[in-house]
Coordinates of C-alpha atoms and ligand atoms in Angstrom, one line a residue:
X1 CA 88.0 110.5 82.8
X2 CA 88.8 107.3 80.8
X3 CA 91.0 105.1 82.8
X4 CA 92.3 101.5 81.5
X5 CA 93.3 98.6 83.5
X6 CA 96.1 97.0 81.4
X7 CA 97.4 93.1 82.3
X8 CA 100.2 91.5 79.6
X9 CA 99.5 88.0 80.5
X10 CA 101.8 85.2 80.0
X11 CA 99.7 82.7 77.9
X12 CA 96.1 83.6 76.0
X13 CA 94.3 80.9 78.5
X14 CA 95.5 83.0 81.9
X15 CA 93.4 86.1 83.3
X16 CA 94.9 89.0 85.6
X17 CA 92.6 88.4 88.7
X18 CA 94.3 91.2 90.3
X19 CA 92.5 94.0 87.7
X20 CA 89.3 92.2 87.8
X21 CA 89.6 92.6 91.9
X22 CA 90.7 96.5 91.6
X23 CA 87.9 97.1 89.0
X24 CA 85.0 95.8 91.0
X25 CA 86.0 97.3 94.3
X26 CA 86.7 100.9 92.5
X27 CA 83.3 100.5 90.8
X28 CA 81.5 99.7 94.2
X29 CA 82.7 103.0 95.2
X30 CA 82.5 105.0 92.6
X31 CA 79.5 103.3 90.0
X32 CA 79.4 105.9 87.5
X33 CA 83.7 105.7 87.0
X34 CA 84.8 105.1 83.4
X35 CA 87.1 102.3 84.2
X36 CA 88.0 99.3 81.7
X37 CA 89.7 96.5 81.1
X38 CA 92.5 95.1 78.6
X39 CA 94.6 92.1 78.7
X40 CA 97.0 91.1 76.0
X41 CA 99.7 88.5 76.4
X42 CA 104.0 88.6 76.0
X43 CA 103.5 86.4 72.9
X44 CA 101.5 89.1 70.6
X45 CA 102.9 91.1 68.8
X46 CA 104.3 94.6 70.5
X47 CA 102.4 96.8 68.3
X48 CA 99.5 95.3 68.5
X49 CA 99.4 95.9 72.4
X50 CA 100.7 99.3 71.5
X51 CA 98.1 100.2 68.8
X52 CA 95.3 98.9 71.0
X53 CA 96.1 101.4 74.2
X54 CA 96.5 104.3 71.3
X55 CA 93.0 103.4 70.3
X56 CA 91.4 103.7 74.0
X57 CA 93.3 106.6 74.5
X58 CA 92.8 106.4 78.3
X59 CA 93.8 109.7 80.8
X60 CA 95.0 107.0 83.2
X61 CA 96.6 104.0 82.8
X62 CA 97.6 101.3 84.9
X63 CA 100.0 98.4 84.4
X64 CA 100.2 95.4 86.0
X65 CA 103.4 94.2 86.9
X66 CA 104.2 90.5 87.6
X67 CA 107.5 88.6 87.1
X68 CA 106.5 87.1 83.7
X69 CA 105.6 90.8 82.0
X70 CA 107.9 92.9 83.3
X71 CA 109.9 93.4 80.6
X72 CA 107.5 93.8 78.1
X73 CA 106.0 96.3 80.4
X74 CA 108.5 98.1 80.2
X75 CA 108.8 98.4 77.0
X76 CA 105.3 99.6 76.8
X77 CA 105.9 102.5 79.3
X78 CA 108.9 104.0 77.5
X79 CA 106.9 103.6 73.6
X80 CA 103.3 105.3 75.3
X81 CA 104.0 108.7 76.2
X82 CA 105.5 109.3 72.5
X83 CA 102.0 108.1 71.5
X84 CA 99.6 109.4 74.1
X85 CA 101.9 111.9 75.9
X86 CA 99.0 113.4 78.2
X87 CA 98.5 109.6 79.3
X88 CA 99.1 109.4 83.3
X89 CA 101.1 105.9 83.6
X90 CA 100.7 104.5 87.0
X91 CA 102.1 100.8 88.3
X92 CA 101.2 97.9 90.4
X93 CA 101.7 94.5 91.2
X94 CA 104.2 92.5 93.4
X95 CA 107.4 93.2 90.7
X96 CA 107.5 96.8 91.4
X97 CA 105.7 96.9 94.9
X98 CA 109.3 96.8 96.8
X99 CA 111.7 98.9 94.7
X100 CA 108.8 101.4 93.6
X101 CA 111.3 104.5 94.1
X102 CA 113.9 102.3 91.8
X103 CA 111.5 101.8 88.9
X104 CA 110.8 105.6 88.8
X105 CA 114.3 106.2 88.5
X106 CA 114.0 104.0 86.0
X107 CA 111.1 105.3 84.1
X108 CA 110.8 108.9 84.5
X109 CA 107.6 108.6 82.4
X110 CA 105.9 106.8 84.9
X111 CA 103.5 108.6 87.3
X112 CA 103.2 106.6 90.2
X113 CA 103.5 102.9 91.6
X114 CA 100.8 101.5 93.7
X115 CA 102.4 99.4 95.7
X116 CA 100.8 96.5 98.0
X117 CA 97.4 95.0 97.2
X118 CA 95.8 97.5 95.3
X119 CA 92.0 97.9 95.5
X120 CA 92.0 100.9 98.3
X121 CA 94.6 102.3 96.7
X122 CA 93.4 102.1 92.9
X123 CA 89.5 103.4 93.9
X124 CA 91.2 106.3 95.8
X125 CA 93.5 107.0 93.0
X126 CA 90.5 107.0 90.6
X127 CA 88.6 109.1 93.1
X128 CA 91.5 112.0 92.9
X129 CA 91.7 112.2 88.9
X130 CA 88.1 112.5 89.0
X131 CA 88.4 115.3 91.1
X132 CA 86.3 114.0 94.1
X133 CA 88.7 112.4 95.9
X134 CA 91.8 113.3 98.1
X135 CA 93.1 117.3 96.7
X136 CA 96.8 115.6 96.4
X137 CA 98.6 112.1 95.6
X138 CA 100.6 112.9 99.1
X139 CA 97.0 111.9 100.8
X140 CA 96.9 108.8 99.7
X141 CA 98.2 105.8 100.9
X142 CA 100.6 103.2 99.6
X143 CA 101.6 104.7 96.8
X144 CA 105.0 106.1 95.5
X145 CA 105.0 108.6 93.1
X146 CA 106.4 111.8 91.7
X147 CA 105.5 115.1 93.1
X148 CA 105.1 118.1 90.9
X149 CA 109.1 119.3 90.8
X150 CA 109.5 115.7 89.7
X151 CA 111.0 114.6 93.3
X152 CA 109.6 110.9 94.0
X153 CA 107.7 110.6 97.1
X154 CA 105.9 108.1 98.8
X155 CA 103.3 107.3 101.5
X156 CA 103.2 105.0 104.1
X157 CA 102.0 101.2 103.6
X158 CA 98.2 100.7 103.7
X159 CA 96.7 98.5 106.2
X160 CA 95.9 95.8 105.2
X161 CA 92.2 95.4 103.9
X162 CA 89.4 92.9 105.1
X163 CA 89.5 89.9 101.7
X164 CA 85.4 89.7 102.2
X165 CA 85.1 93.1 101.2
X166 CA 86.5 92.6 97.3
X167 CA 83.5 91.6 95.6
X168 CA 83.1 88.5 93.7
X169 CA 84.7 89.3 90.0
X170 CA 83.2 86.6 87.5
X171 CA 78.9 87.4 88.5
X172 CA 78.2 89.3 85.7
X173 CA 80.8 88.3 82.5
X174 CA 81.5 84.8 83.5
X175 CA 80.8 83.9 79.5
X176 CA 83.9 86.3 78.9
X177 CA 85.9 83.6 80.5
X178 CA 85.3 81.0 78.3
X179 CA 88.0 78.7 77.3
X180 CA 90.5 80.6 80.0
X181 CA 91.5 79.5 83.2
X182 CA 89.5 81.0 85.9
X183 CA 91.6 82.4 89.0
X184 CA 90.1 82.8 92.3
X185 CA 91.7 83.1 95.8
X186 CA 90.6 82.6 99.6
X187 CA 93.5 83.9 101.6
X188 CA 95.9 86.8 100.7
X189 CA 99.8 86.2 102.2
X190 CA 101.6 83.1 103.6
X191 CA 102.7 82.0 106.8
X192 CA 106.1 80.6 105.9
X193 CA 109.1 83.6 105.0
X194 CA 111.3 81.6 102.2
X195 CA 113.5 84.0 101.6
X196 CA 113.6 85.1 97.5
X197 CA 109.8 85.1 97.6
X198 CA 107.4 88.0 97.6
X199 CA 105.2 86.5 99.0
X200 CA 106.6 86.4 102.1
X201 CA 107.4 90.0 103.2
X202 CA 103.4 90.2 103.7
X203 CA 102.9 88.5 107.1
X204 CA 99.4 89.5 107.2
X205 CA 97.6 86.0 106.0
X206 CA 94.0 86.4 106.1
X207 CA 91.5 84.0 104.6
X208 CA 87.6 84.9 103.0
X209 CA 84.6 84.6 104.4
X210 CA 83.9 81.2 104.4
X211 CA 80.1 81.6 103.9
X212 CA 81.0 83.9 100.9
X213 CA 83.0 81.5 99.4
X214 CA 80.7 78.6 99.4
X215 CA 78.5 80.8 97.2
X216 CA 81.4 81.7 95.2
X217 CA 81.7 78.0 94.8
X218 CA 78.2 77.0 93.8
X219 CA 78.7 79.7 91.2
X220 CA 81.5 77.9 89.5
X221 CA 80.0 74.6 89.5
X222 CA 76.5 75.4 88.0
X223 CA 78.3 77.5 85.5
X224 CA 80.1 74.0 84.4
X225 CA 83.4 76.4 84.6
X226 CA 85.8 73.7 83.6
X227 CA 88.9 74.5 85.9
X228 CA 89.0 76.9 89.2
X229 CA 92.5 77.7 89.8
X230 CA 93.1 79.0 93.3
X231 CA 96.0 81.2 93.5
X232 CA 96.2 80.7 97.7
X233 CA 100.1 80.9 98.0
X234 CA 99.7 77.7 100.5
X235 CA 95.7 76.7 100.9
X236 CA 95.8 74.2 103.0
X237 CA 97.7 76.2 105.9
X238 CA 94.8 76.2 108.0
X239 CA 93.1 73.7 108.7
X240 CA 89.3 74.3 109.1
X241 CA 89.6 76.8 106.1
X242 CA 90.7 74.0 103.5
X243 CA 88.5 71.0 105.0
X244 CA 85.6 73.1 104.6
X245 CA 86.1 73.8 100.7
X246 CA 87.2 70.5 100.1
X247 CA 83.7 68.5 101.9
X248 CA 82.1 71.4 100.1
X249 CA 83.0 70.7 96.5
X250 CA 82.8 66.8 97.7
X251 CA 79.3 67.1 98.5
X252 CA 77.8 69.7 95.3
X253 CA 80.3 67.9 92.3
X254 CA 78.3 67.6 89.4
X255 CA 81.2 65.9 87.9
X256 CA 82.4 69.1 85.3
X257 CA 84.6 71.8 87.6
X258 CA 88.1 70.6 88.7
X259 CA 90.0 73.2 91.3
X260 CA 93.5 73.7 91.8
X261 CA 95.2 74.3 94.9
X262 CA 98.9 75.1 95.5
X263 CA 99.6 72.7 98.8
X264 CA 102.3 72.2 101.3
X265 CA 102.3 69.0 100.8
X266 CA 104.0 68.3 104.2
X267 CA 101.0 70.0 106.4
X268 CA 98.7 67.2 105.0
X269 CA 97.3 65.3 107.9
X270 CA 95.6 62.1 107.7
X271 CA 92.0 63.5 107.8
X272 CA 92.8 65.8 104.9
X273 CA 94.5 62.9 102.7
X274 CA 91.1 60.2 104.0
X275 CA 89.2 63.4 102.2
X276 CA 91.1 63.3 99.5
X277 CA 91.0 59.7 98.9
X278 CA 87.4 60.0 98.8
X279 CA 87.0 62.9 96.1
X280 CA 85.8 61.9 92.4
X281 CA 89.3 61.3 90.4
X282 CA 89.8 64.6 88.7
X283 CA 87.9 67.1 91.0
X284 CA 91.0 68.5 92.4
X285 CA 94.9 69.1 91.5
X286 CA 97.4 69.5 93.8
X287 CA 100.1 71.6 92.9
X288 CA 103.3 70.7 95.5
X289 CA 106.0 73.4 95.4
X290 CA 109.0 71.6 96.5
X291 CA 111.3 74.2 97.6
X292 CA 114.7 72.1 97.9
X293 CA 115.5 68.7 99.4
X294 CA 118.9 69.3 100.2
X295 CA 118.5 70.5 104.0
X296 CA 121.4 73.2 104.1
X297 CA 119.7 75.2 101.5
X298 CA 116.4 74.5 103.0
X299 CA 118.1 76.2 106.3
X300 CA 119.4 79.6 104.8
X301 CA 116.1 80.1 102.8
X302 CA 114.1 79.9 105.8
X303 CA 111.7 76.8 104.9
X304 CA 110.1 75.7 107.9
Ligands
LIG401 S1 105.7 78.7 100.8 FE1 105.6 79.4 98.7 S2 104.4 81.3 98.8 FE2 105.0 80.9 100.9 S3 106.9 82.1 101.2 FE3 107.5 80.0 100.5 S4 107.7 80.1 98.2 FE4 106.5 81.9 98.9

């Protein structure tokens, strides 16, 4: 059972952390699982994308779905069944995680839609076409899908899972990264509910083990990784969590990694910006989402 993780990114430098994540949990599950790994991006040419599934030939396929390759997604879901027409096409990813029962409308050639965060879901999913999993797709969680006379059901959310228990992506093909951004992340959801973002219908923020991250950390900055981009939706939201990373890369800089956070830039508080002040000049970027600074709109979209 071949199955192939697929990510169309939108620039050769970026990475899909999210297949990386769903590929290491599955495979501390289930070792011996035939999963891999392909990421194009929405500048090469379709064909090529097209060509290069047709070559793996996998019995599952999964898509990852994101704002920026959503069309081009689904382009690729209507062109691969003509190709490999035995070829199970499953979803994911925060674009079709609320309107899953929509897209299958859409595409009748889709299988399923895992919708939510996706590791759980993905090794269980891999467990059941391998035949040593759950007997039917009804017995698995968080997924919507199409039953066998074609009607789409679905099952419940998932709980949400513990972030310490996805295991660190980059230990063993760090070198595979070279000259991309790496993408790493601390907390899953955000506190704050603006109201055309995704990212707020998850209320369930939770952060990483602290003591894991550090390691994670040291990693980075003895592999000389040039940029760490952290894809926290708002890292400094607590406190404690973001004091401790910053004094951390403070105190082990060897002068190479720079990290990136996405801040809010008005939860700064003065000991956070004195720590700032004191970092080397180019250790860290701030990336300040200003959501609007007229204060009516601020109102109806819910910014605190
Ligand atoms: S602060 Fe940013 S990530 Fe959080 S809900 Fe608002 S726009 Fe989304």
């Amino acid at each position: 059972m071949k199955i192939l993780l697929a990510a169309v990114n939108a620039k050769y430098i970026h990475s899909n952390l999210a297949v990386y994540c769903l590929r290491a949990y599955a495979k501390k599950q289930h070792p011996a699982s035939n999963i891999t790994i392909s990421e194009y991006t929405i500048n090469q040419p379709f064909d090529e994308i097209l060509m290069d599934i047709y070559k793996q030939a996998p019995d599952v396929l999964c898509l990852s779905c994101y704002l920026w390759n959503v069309t081009e997604v689904g382009q690729l879901i209507q062109e691969i069944p003509k190709i490999l027409p035995d070829t199970k096409i499953w979803l994911g990813g925060p674009e079709v995680s609320y309107n899953a029962r929509e897209v299958l409308e859409k595409y009748p050639m889709a299988e399923g839609i895992m919708r939510g965060e996706g590791e759980e879901t993905f090794a269980e999913l891999v467990a059941y076409y391998e035949g040593r999993g759950a007997a039917e797709l009804i017995n698995i969680q968080g997924i919507t899908f199409r039953e066998k006379e074609k009607q789409i059901a679905a099952t419940p959310f998932r709980q949400i899972m513990d972030l310490s228990k996805v295991p660190f992506v980059y230990g063993g093909d760090i070198e595979n990264f070279k000259n991309r951004i790496i993408y790493y992340e601390t907390s899953r959801g955000c506190p704050f509910s603006c109201s055309y973002c995704l990212s707020s219908i998850d209320k369930c923020l939770r952060f990483r083990n602290l003591e894991l991250v550090k390691k994670e950390l040291q990693f980075f900055i003895d592999h000389e990784v040039p940029q760490v981009k952290f894809v926290d939706r708002t890292f400094n939201c607590k406190h404690d969590h973001a004091m401790a990373i910053w004094n951390y890369i403070k105190e082990h800089d060897k002068g190479i990694t720079n990290f990136h956070f996405e801040v809010a830039a008005d939860l700064l508080n003065e000991e956070e910006i004195e720590l700032i002040r004191s970092l080397r000049p180019g250790l860290i970027q701030l990336e300040i989402g200003i959501q609007s600074t007229n204060k009516q709109t601020i109102k109806e979209i819910n910014v605190p």
